[in-house]
mmCIF file of C-alpha atoms and ligand atoms in Angstrom:
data_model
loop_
_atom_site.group_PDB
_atom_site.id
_atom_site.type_symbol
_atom_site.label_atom_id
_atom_site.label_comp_id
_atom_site.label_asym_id
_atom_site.label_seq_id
_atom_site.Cartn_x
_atom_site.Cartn_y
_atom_site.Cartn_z
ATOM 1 C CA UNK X 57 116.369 70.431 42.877
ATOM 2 C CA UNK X 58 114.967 66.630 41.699
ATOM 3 C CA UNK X 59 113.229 65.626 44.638
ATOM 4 C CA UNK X 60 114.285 61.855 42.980
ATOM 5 C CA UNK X 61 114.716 59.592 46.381
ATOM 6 C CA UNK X 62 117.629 57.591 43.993
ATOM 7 C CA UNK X 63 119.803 61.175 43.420
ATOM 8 C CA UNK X 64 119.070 61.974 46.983
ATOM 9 C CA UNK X 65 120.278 59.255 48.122
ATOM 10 C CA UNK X 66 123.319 59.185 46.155
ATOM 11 C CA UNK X 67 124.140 62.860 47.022
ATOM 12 C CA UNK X 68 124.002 61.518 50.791
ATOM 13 C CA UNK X 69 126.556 58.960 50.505
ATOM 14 C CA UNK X 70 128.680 61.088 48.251
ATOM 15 C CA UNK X 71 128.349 63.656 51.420
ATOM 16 C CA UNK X 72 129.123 60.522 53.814
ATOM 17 C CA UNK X 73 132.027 59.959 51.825
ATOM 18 C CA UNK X 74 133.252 63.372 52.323
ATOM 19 C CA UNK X 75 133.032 63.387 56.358
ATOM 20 C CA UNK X 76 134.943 59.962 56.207
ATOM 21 C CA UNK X 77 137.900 61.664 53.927
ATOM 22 C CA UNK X 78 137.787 64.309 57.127
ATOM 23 C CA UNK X 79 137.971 61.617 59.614
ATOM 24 C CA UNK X 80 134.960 61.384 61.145
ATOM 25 C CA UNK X 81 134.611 57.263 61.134
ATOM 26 C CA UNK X 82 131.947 56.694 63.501
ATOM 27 C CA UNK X 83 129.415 54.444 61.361
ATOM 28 C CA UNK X 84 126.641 54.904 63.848
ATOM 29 C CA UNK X 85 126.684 58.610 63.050
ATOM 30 C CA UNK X 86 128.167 58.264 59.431
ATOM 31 C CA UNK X 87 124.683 55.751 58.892
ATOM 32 C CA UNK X 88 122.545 58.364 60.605
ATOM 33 C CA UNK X 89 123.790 61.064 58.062
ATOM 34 C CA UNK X 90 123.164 59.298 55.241
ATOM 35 C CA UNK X 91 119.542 58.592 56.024
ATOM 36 C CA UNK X 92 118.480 61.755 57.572
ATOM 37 C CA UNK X 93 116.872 64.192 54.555
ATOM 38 C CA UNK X 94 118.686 67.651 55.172
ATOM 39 C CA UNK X 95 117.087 69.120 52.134
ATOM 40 C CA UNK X 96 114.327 68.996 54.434
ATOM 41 C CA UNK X 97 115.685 71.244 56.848
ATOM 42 C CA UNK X 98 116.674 73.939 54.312
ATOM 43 C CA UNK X 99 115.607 76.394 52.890
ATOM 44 C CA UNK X 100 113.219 75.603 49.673
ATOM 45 C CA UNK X 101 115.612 77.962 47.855
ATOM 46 C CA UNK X 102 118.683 76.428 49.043
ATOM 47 C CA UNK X 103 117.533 72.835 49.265
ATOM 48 C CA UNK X 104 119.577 72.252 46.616
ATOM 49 C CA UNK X 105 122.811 72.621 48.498
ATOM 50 C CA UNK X 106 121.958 70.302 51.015
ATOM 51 C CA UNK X 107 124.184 67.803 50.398
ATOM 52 C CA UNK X 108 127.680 70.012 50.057
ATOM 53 C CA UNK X 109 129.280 69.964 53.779
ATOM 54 C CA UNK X 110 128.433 73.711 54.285
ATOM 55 C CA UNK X 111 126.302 75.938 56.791
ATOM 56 C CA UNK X 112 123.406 77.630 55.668
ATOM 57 C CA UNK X 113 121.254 80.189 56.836
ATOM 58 C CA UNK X 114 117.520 79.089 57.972
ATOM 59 C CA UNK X 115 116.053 82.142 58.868
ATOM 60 C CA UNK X 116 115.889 84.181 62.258
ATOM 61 C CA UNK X 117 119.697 85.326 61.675
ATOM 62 C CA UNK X 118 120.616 81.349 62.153
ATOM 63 C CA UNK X 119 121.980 78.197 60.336
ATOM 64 C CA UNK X 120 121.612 75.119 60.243
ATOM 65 C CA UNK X 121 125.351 73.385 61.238
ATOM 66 C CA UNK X 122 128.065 72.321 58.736
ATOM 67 C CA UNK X 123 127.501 67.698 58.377
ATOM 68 C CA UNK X 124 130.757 68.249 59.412
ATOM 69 C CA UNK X 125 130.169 69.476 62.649
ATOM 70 C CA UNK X 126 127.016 67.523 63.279
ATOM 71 C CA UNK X 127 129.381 64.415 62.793
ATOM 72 C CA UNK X 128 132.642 65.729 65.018
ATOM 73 C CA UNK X 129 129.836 66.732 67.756
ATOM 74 C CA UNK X 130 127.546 63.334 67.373
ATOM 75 C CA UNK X 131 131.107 61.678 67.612
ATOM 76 C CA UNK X 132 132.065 63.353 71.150
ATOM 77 C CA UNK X 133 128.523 62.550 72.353
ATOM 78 C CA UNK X 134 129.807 58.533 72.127
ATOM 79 C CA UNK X 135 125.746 57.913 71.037
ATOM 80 C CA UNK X 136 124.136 54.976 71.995
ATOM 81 C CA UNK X 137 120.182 54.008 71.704
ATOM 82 C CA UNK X 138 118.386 54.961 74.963
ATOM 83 C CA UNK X 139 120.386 57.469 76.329
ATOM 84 C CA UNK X 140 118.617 60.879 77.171
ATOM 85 C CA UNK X 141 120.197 64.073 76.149
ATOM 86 C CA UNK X 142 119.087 67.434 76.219
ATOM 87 C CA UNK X 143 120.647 69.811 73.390
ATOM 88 C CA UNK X 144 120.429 73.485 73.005
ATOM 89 C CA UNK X 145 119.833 75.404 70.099
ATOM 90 C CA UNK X 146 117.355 72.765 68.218
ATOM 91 C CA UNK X 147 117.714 75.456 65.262
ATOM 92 C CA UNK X 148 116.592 73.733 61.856
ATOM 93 C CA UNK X 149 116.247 70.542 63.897
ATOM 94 C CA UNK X 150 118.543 68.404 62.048
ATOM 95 C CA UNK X 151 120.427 67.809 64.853
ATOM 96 C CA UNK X 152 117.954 67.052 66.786
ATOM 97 C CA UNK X 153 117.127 64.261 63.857
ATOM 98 C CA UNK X 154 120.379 62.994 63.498
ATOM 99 C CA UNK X 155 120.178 61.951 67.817
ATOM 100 C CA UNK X 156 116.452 60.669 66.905
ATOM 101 C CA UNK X 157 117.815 58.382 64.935
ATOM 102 C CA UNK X 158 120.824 57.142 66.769
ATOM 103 C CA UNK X 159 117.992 55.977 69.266
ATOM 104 C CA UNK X 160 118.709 58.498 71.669
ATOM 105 C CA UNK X 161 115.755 60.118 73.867
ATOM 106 C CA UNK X 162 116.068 63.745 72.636
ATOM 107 C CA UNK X 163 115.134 66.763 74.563
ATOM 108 C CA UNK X 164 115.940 69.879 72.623
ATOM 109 C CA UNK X 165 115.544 73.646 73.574
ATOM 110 C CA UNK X 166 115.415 76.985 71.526
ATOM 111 C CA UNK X 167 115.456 80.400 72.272
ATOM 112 C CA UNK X 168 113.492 81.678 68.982
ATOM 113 C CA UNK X 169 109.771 81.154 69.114
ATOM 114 C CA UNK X 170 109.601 81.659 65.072
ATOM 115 C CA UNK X 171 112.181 78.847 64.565
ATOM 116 C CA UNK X 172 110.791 76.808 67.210
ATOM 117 C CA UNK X 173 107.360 76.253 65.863
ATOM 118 C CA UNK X 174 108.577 76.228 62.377
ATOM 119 C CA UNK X 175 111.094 73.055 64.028
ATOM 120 C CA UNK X 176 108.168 71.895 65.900
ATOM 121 C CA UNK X 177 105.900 71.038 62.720
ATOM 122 C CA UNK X 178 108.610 69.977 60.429
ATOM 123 C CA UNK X 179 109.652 67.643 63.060
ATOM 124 C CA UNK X 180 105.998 65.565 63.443
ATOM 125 C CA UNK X 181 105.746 66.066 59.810
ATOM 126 C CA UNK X 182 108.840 64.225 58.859
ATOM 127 C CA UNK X 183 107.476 62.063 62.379
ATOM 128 C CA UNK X 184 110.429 62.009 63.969
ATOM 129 C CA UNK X 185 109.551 61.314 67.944
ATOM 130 C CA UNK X 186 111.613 64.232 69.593
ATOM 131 C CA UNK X 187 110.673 66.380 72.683
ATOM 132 C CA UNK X 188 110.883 70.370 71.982
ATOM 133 C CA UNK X 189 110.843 73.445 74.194
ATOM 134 C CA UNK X 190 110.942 76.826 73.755
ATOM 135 C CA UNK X 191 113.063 78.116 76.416
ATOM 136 C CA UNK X 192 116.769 79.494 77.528
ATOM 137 C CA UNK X 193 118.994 76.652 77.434
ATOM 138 C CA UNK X 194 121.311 78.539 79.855
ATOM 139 C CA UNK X 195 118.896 77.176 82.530
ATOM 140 C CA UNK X 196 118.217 73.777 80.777
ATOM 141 C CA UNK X 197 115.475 71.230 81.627
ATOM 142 C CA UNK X 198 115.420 70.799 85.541
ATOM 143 C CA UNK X 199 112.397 69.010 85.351
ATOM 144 C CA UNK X 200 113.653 66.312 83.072
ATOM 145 C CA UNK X 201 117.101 66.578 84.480
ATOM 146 C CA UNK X 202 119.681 64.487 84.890
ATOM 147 C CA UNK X 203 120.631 63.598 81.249
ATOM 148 C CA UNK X 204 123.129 61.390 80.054
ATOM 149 C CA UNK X 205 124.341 63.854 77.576
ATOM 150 C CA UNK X 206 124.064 67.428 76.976
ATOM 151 C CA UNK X 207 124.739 69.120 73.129
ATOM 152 C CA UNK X 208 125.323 72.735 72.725
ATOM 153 C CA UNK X 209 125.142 73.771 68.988
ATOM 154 C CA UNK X 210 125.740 77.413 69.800
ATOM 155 C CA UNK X 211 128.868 79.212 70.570
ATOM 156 C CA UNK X 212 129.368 79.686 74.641
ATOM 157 C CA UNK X 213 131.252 82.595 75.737
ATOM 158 C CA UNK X 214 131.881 80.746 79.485
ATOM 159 C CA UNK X 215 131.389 77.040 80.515
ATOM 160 C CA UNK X 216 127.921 77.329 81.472
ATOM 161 C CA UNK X 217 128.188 75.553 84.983
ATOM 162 C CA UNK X 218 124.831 75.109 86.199
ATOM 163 C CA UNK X 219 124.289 73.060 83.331
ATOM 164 C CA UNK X 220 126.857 70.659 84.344
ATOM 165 C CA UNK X 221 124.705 69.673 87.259
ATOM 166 C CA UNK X 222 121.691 68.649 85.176
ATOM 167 C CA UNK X 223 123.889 65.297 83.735
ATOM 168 C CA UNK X 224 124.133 61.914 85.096
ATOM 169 C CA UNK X 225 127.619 60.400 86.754
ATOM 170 C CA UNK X 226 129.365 60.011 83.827
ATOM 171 C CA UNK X 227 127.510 61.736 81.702
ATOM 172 C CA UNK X 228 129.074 64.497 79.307
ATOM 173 C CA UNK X 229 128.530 67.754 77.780
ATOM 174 C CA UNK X 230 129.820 68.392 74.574
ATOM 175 C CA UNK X 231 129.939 72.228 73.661
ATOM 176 C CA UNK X 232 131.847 75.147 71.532
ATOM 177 C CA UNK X 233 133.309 77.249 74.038
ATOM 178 C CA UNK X 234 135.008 81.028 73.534
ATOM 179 C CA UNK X 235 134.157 84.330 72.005
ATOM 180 C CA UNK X 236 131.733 85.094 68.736
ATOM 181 C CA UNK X 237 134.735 84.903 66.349
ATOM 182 C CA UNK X 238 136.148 81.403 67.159
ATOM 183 C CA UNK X 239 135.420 78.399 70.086
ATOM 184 C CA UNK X 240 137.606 75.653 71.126
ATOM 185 C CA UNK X 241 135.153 72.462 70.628
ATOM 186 C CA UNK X 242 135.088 70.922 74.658
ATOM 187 C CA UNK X 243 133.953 68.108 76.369
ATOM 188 C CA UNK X 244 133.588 67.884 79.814
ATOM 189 C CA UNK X 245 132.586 64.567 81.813
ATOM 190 C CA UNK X 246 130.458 65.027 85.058
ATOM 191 C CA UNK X 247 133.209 62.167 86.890
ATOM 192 C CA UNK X 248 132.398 62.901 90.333
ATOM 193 C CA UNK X 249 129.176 64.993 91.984
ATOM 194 C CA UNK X 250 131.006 67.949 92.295
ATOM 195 C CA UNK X 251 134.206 66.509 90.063
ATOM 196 C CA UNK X 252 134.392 67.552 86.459
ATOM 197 C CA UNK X 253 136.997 66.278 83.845
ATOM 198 C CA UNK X 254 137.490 68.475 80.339
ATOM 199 C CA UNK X 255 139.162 67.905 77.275
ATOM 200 C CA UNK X 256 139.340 70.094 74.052
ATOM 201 C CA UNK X 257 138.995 69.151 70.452
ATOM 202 C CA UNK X 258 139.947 72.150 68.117
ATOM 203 C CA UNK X 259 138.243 75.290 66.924
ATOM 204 C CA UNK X 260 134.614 75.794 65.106
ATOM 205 C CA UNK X 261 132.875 78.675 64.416
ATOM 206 C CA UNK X 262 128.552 78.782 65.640
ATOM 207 C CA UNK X 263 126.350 81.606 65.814
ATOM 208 C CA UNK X 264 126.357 82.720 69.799
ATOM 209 C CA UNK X 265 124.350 81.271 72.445
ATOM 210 C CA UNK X 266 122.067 84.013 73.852
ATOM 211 C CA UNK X 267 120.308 84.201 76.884
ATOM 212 C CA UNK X 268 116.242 84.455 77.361
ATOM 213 C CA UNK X 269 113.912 84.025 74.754
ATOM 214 C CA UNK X 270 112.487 85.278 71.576
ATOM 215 C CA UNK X 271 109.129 85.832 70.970
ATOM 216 C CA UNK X 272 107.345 86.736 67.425
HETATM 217 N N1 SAH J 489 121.338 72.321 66.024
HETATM 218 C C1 SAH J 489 120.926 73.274 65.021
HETATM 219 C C2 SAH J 489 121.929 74.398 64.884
HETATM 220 C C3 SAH J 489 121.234 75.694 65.082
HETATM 221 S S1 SAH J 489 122.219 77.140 65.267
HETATM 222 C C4 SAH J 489 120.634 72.602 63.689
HETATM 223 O O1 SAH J 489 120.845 71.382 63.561
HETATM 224 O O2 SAH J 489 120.145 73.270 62.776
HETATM 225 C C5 SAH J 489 122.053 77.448 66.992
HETATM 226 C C6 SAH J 489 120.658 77.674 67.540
HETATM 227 O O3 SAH J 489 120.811 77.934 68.935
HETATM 228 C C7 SAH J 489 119.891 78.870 66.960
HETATM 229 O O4 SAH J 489 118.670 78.429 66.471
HETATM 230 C C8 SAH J 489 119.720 79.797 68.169
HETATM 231 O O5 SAH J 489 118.507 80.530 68.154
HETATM 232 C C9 SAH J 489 119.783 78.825 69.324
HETATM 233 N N2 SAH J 489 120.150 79.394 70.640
HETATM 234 C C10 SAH J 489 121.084 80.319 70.927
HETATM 235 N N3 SAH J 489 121.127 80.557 72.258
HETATM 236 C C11 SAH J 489 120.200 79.728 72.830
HETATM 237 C C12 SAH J 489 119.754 79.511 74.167
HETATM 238 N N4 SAH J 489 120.242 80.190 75.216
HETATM 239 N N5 SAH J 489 118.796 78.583 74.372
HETATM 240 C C13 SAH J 489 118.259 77.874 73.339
HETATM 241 N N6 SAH J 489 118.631 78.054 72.057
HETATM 242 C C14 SAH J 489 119.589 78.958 71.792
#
């Protein structure tokens, strides 16, 4: 791998390039993917890769998401600057940079204490300004409740309801929902206080969403 910022950032347009032949066309996200340094958020042995639109594995038994996912779920999220939004499963936390720097107030939760420290110092070290927790996502952030948005970037088996309660009027949760194999990509807008609206966007494939944590 040439850690040459001129290749690097010639292999992230070539990448952009890629997401906009798969119809992602957002340029808000499509700009946000071409600065962000994924290399970063590899593996040193695998940094090389960085740029292809694949998943790879980051340790813990979990991966950091295909671009192409990041995109199609940054799309959903309709990301503005300013808007809070809690996701789950901060994972490598490239995500979680992606939001940063769309301008969005980021509040991110995982489950694994190893990968969450790991996140936690890669994160200040590349300074981005995002707010971690190690925690279950299945019971969110009450205390920083409501959010404008809420990403899920692990596969659901159900709807997780009470989480639906922790966004804003308006706000929506974007999530992979089904069993381990396969889960139908779903959106769901909080339209009413007790009225939901839901709408489904194709099938992806993320490690599952577990419940409690894990310590080292
Ligand atoms: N957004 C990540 C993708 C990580 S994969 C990235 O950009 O790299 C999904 C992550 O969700 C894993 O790190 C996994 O440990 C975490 N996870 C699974 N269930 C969880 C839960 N209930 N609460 C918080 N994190 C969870």
């Amino acid at each position: 791998m040439i850690y040459d910022e001129t290749i690097l950032t010639g292999q992230r347009q070539r990448l952009v390039q890629q997401l906009k032949r798969k119809h992602i066309t957002n340029q808000a996200v499509l700009g946000a993917i071409g600065i962000v340094p994924r290399h970063k958020f590899m593996k040193p042995d695998m940094a090389e890769f960085a740029y292809n639109d694949s998943a790879y594995p980051i340790g813990a038994g979990q991966t950091i998401s295909q671009p192409y996912t990041v995109a199609f779920q940054t799309t959903l999220l309709c990301p503005e600057p300013g808007l809070k939004i809690m996701e789950i499963g901060t994972g490598s936390g490239y995500q979680a940079a992606i939001l940063e720097t769309l301008g969005l107030e980021v509040h991110s939760i995982e489950r694994q204490q190893k990968l969450y420290e790991q996140t936690k110092r890669l994160l200040s070290l590349l300074k981005y300004q995002v707010n971690l927790y190690l925690g279950d996502g299945y019971l969110g952030l009450p205390a920083e409740a409501p959010f404008d948005r809420i990403l899920i970037t692990a596969g659901a088996r159900e709807i997780p309801t009470d989480l639906l309660f922790q966004l804003k009027l308006n706000g929506t949760m974007v999530l992979p929902v089904g069993p381990e194999s396969k889960q139908v990509m779903t959106r769901i807008t909080r339209v009413d206080f007790e009225d939901f609206e839901q709408e489904t966007f194709g099938e992806f494939t993320f490690v599952p969403m577990l419940n409690g944590i894990e310590k080292i």
